[in-house]
Each structure stands twice: as C-alpha cells, then as structure tokens.
XYZ file of C-alpha atoms in Angstrom:
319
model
C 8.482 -89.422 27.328
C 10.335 -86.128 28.266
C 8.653 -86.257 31.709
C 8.541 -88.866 34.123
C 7.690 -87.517 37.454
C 9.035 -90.050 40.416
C 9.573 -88.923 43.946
C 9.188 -85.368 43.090
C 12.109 -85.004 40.365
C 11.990 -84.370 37.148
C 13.810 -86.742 34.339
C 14.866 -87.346 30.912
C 13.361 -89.963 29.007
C 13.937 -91.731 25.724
C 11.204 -91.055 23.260
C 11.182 -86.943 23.288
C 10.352 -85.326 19.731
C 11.035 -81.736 20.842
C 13.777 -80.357 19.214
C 12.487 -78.179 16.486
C 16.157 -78.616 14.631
C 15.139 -82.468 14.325
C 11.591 -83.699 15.504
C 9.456 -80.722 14.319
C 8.041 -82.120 11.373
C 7.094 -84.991 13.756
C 5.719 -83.037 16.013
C 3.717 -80.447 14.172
C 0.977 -81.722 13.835
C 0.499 -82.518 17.661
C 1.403 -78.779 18.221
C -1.086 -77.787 16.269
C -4.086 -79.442 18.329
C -2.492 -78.758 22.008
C -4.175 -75.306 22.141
C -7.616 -76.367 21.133
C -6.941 -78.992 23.798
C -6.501 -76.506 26.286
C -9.259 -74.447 25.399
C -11.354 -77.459 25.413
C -10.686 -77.726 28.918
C -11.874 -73.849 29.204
C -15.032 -74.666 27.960
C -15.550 -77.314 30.497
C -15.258 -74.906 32.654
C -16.307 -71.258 31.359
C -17.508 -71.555 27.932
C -17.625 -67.653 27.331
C -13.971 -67.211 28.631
C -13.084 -69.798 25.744
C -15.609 -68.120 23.091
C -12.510 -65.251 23.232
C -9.468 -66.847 22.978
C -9.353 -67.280 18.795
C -10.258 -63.851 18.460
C -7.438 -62.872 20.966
C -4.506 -64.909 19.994
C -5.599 -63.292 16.442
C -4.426 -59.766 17.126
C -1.156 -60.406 19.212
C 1.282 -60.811 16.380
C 0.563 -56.974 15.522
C 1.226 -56.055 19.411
C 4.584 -57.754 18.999
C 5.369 -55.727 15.739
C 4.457 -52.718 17.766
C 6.584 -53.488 20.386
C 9.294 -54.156 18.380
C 10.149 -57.956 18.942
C 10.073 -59.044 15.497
C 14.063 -58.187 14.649
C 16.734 -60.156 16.085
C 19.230 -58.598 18.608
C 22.760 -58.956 17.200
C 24.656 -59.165 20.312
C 22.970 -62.443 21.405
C 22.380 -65.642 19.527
C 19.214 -66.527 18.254
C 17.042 -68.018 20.843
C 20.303 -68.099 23.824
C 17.988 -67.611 26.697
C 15.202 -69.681 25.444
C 17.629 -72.148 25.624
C 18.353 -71.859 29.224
C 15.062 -71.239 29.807
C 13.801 -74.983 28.666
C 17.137 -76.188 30.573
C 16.138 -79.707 32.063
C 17.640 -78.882 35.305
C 15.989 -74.774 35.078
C 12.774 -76.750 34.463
C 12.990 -78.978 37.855
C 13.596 -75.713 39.932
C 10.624 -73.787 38.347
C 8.586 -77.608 38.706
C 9.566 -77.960 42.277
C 8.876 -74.499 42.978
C 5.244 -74.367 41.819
C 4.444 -77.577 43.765
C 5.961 -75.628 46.718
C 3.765 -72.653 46.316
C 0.428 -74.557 45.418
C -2.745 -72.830 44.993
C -6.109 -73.440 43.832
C -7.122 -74.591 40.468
C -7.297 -71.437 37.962
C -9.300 -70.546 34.480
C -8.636 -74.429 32.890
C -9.328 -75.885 36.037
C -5.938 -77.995 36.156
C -4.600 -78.330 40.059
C -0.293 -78.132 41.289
C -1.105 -81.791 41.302
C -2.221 -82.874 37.805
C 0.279 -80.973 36.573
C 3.424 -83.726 36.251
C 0.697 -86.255 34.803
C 0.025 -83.491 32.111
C 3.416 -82.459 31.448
C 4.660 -86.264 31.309
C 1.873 -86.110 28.098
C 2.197 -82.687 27.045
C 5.038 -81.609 27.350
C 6.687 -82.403 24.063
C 4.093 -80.351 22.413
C 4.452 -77.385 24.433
C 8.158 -77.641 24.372
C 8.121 -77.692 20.413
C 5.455 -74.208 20.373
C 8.001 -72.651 22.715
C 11.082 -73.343 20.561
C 9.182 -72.333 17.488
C 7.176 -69.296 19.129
C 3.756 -70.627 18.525
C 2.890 -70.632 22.430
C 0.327 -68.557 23.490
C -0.548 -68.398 27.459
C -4.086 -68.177 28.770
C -6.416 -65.459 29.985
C -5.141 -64.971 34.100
C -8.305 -65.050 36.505
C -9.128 -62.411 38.330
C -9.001 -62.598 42.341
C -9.762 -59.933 44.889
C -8.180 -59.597 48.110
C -8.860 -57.978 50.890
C -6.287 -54.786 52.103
C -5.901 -53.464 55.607
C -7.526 -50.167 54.663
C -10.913 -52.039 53.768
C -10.565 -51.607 49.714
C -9.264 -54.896 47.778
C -5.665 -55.877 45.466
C -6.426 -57.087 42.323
C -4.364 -60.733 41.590
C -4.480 -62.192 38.393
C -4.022 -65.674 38.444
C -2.342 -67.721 35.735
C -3.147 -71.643 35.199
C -0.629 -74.021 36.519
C 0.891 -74.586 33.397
C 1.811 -70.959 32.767
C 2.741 -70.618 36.068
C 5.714 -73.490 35.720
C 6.368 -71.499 32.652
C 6.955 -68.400 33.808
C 8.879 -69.431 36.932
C 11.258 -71.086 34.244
C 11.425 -67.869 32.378
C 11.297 -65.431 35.882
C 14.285 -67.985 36.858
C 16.509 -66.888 33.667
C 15.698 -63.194 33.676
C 16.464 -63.116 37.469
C 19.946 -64.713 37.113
C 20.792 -61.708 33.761
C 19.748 -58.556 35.971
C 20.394 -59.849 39.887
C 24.010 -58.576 39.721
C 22.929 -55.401 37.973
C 20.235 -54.333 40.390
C 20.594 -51.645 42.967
C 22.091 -53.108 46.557
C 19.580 -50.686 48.172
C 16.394 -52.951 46.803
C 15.284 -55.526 48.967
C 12.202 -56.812 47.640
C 11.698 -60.121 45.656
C 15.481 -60.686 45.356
C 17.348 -63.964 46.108
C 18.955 -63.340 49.790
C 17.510 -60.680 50.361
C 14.197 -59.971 52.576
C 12.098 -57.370 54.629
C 14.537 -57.489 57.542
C 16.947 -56.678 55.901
C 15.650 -53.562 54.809
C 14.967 -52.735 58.255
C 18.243 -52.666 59.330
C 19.584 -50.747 56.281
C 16.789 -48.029 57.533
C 18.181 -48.135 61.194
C 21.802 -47.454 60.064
C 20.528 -44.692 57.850
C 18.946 -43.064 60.613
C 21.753 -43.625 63.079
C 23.918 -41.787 60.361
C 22.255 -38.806 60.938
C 19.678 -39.109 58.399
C 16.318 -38.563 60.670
C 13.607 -36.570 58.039
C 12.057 -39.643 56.072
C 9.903 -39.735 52.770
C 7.931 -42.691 52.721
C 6.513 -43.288 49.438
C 3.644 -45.908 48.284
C 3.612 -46.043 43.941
C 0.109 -46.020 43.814
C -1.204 -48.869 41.544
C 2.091 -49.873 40.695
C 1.860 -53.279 39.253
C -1.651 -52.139 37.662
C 0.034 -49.042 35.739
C 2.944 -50.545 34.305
C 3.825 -49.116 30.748
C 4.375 -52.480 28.523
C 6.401 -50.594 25.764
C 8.979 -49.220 28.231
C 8.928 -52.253 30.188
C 9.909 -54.213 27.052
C 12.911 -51.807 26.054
C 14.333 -51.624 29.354
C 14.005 -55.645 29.749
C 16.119 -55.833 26.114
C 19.084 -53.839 27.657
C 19.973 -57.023 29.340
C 18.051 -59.865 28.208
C 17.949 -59.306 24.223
C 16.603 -62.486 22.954
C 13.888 -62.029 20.579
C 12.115 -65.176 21.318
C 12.186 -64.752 25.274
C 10.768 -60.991 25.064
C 8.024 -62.065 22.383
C 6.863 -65.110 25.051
C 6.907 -62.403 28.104
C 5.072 -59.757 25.968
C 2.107 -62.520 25.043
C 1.744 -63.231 29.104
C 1.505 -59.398 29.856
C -1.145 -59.513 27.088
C -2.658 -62.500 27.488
C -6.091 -61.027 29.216
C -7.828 -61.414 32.011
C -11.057 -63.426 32.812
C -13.649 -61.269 34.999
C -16.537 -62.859 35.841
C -16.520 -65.530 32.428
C -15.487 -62.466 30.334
C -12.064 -62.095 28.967
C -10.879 -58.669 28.892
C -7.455 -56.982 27.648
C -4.511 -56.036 29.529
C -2.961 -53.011 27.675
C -0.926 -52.056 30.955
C 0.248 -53.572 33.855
C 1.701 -56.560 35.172
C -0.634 -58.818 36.898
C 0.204 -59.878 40.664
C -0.141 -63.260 41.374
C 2.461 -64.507 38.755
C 5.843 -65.901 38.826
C 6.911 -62.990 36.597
C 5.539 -60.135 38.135
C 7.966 -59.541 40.753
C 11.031 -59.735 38.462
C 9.782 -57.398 35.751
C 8.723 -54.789 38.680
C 12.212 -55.078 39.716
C 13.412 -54.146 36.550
C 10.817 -51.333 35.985
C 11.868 -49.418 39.365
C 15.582 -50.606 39.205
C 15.761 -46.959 36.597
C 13.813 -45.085 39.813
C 16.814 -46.936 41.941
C 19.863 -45.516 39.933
C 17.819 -42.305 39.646
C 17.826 -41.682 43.610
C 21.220 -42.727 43.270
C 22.268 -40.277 41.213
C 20.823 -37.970 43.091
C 22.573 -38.574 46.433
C 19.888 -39.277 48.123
C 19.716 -42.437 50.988
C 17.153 -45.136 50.107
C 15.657 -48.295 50.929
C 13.181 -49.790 48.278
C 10.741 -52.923 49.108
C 8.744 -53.900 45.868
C 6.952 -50.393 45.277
C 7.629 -49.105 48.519
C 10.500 -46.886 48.973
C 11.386 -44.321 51.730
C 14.120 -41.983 50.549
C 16.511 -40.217 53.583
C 17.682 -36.837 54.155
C 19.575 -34.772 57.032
C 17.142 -31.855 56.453
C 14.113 -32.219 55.244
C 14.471 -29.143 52.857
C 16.982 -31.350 51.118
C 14.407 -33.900 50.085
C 12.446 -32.999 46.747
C 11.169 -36.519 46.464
C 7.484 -35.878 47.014
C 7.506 -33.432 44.367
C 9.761 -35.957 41.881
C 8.020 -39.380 42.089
C-alpha cells in the first residue's frame, strides 16, 4: 500500500502502482472505476446531486481550452509542481492539517476520520488520475452562515478528499508566491495574523497619517473572474497540469439543496484553496496602492488605505 496510517503519520509502503512512467498500464483500469465509486457513494446519499456529475465532467475539457491550459509553459518542466504537489512529505502536512481542522461530513458523506482508511485503499488510484490529469473533484455543498449584520456568507464545502487535495496543492502555490506578495497583506499568510495588522495601522497613524478609507470588496470571493485569476496564477506557477486541476475545483459546481449547479465565477469559501488564490487575485490591487503612494493595510478583502489629508485619498472613487 502507499498509505499506512499509524499514530497519525503518513508512510511509504511496498506495493504502490502509481507512477504513471511505470505502473499505469497496471493501474488503469482501477482508475477508471474510482470515480463511479465515488459517485456511488453520492447516490447513497443524494441521488439527484449524482444524476449531474456525467453530464458535468462532460463539458470541462472545453472550459480548460478556453482558459487556455491545454499548451505547455516552456519555462517550467512538464508537470514540476505536480510533482511537489504529490510529495510524500507535502502530502503528510496537507493530511495532518485536515485532521486538524475537522469538520462535518460533506456531499459523499466521508468524515476527517475515514479518510486514512480510504486513502490507505484509494490512494493509488487517485494518485495515478492526478499524474495523468484524469481527476475530477466533486460538486462543494453549499452552507449558510450567519453574519453580524443579520444576512448570511455563503461556504461551499468540499468532501474530505478534495479538501486533503487542495491543501496539498494550496501548500505548493503558497510556498511559489509567499515571497512575492505585498509585506502590507496580512491575511491568510504564514506568520502573519490580524494583530499584526493592527499594529502596522497604529504606526501609520502615529506617522501622521490620521484620514482613513476603510474598504469592504463586496462579494469578493463570490465575484472572482476565473479567466484572470488563471493568467495571473501562471505568472508564477506555470505548470499546465497544476492550473488545469485548480481550474476543475473552481468549476467543479455546487450542490444546493440535491441540485448541482455551476460555478462560472468565484472562489468558494470554505476550501483549502480559497484563501491562497484570493491572495493572489488582490496581491495586483496591493502593488497598485503601492504604486500609488498610498499607506495600506490589507486583511483578506478588507483593506483601509491612509492619507495625511483626506483630499489626497481617491480610493473610494478607484476600487
């Protein structure tokens, strides 16, 4: 088995077919049936949610020719980051981390719990549709939550399986843009939290800089553009396999109320991958403000730009 799952860790056994360049033919055929698997397990538990998927995972090859992540970067080798991303010792990290953060069963019904015992089984399989971009995540759920102004946030919840997935791939495309983004942002960043931000705000101010613009990007996460999210991700991750596999999760749908509907914009909260692909949406509003002179602190999709006088601050006008 790849997996063996004992006190927590993750470890290399002996009998793992994964590697497309010499098990594929092996494994093929036990790639092929994984997905109905999975949906099987969607029936059990929504059987209109799982009436969907074939239809779906039928028109995403010609969103990924529109987005342009059929051609191969030349500056990168084929399939560099996928490699880290399937990294045994990248995979503990995003393991160990989705144990950490728990929650509740999603659209297959699959807990934090059952999910070493499935990967010890699994795993192969879903390692060899990775390498050979066959994967295709599932439908997120839709949750509700309550905000303090009485209206609600929209989550979208991915299974536990896509969630270890995408904190493997959130973990790689972290490490290529952290040193790139602005030192102003504060939110979702390794070492780097609320407080923080704080005191960058009080040292502003006791500069002198007292008029404040505090701004809110309405629907944010909900309004993202996918295109320009997927060139501005390329700049620094070009790997044509990696940006295919994020593109399918920001399509992948969402399940409201046993329906499955499609997610032409946005990227869902509630994911591993959302935070890290916000980041690198506002990091071009970051250098912007930059550019401009003005004094900033950005949390996430807040951001409260600083000025001397507050004729010098066009930002309410701009954003």
């Amino acid at each position: 088995m790849l997996w063996s799952i004992e006190a927590g860790r993750l470890e290399t056994g002996a009998t793992y077919c994964g590697e497309v360049s010499r098990g594929h033919s092996r494994c093929a055929a036990r790639t092929e049936g994984l997905n109905d698997e999975r949906r099987r397990r969607m029936t059990k538990r929504d059987g209109t949610a799982s009436d969907n998927l074939p239809t779906q995972a039928a028109a995403m090859p010609q969103v990924e020719l529109v987005a342009g992540l059929s051609s191969q970067p030349e500056s990168i080798q084929p399939q560099a980051l996928l490699v880290q991303v399937l990294e045994r010792a990248n995979l503990q990290r995003a393991l160990k981390q989705v144990r950490q953060n728990k929650g509740a069963p999603r659209i297959d019904g699959m807990t934090v719990d059952e999910l070493p015992e499935y990967l010890r089984h699994h795993w192969p399989e879903i390692r060899a549709q990775l390498e050979a971009g066959q994967y295709w995540p599932q439908p997120v759920r839709r949750v509700e939550i309550p905000k303090s102004d009485g209206k609600t946030r929209p989550l979208g919840i991915p299974t536990v399986l896509d969630r270890f997935i995408q904190q493997a791939i959130a973990q790689v495309i972290s490490a290529q843009w952290e040193p790139h983004f602005h030192r102003h942002s504060y939110g979702f960043r390794p070492q780097r939290s609320a407080h923080q931000a704080v005191r960058e705000v009080q040292t502003n101010i006791r500069a002198g800089y007292g008029w404040v613009v505090d701004m809110d990007l309405q629907a944010f996460f909900d309004r993202v553009n996918h295109d320009r999210l997927m060139v501005r991700l390329k700049l620094r991750c070009p790997d044509a396999a990696v940006l295919r596999l994020i593109n399918r999760y920001l399509k992948a749908g969402v399940s409201v109320a046993g329906n499955i509907e499609a997610t032409t914009m946005g990227v869902p909260q509630g994911g591993p991958l959302s935070p890290v692909l916000a980041n690198v949406v506002l990091d071009e509003l970051d250098w912007e403000l930059d550019r401009r002179g003005h004094r900033f602190v950005r949390y996430a999709d807040d951001c409260a730009p600083r000025t001397q006088r507050v004729e010098k601050s066009p930002m309410c006008a701009t954003v």
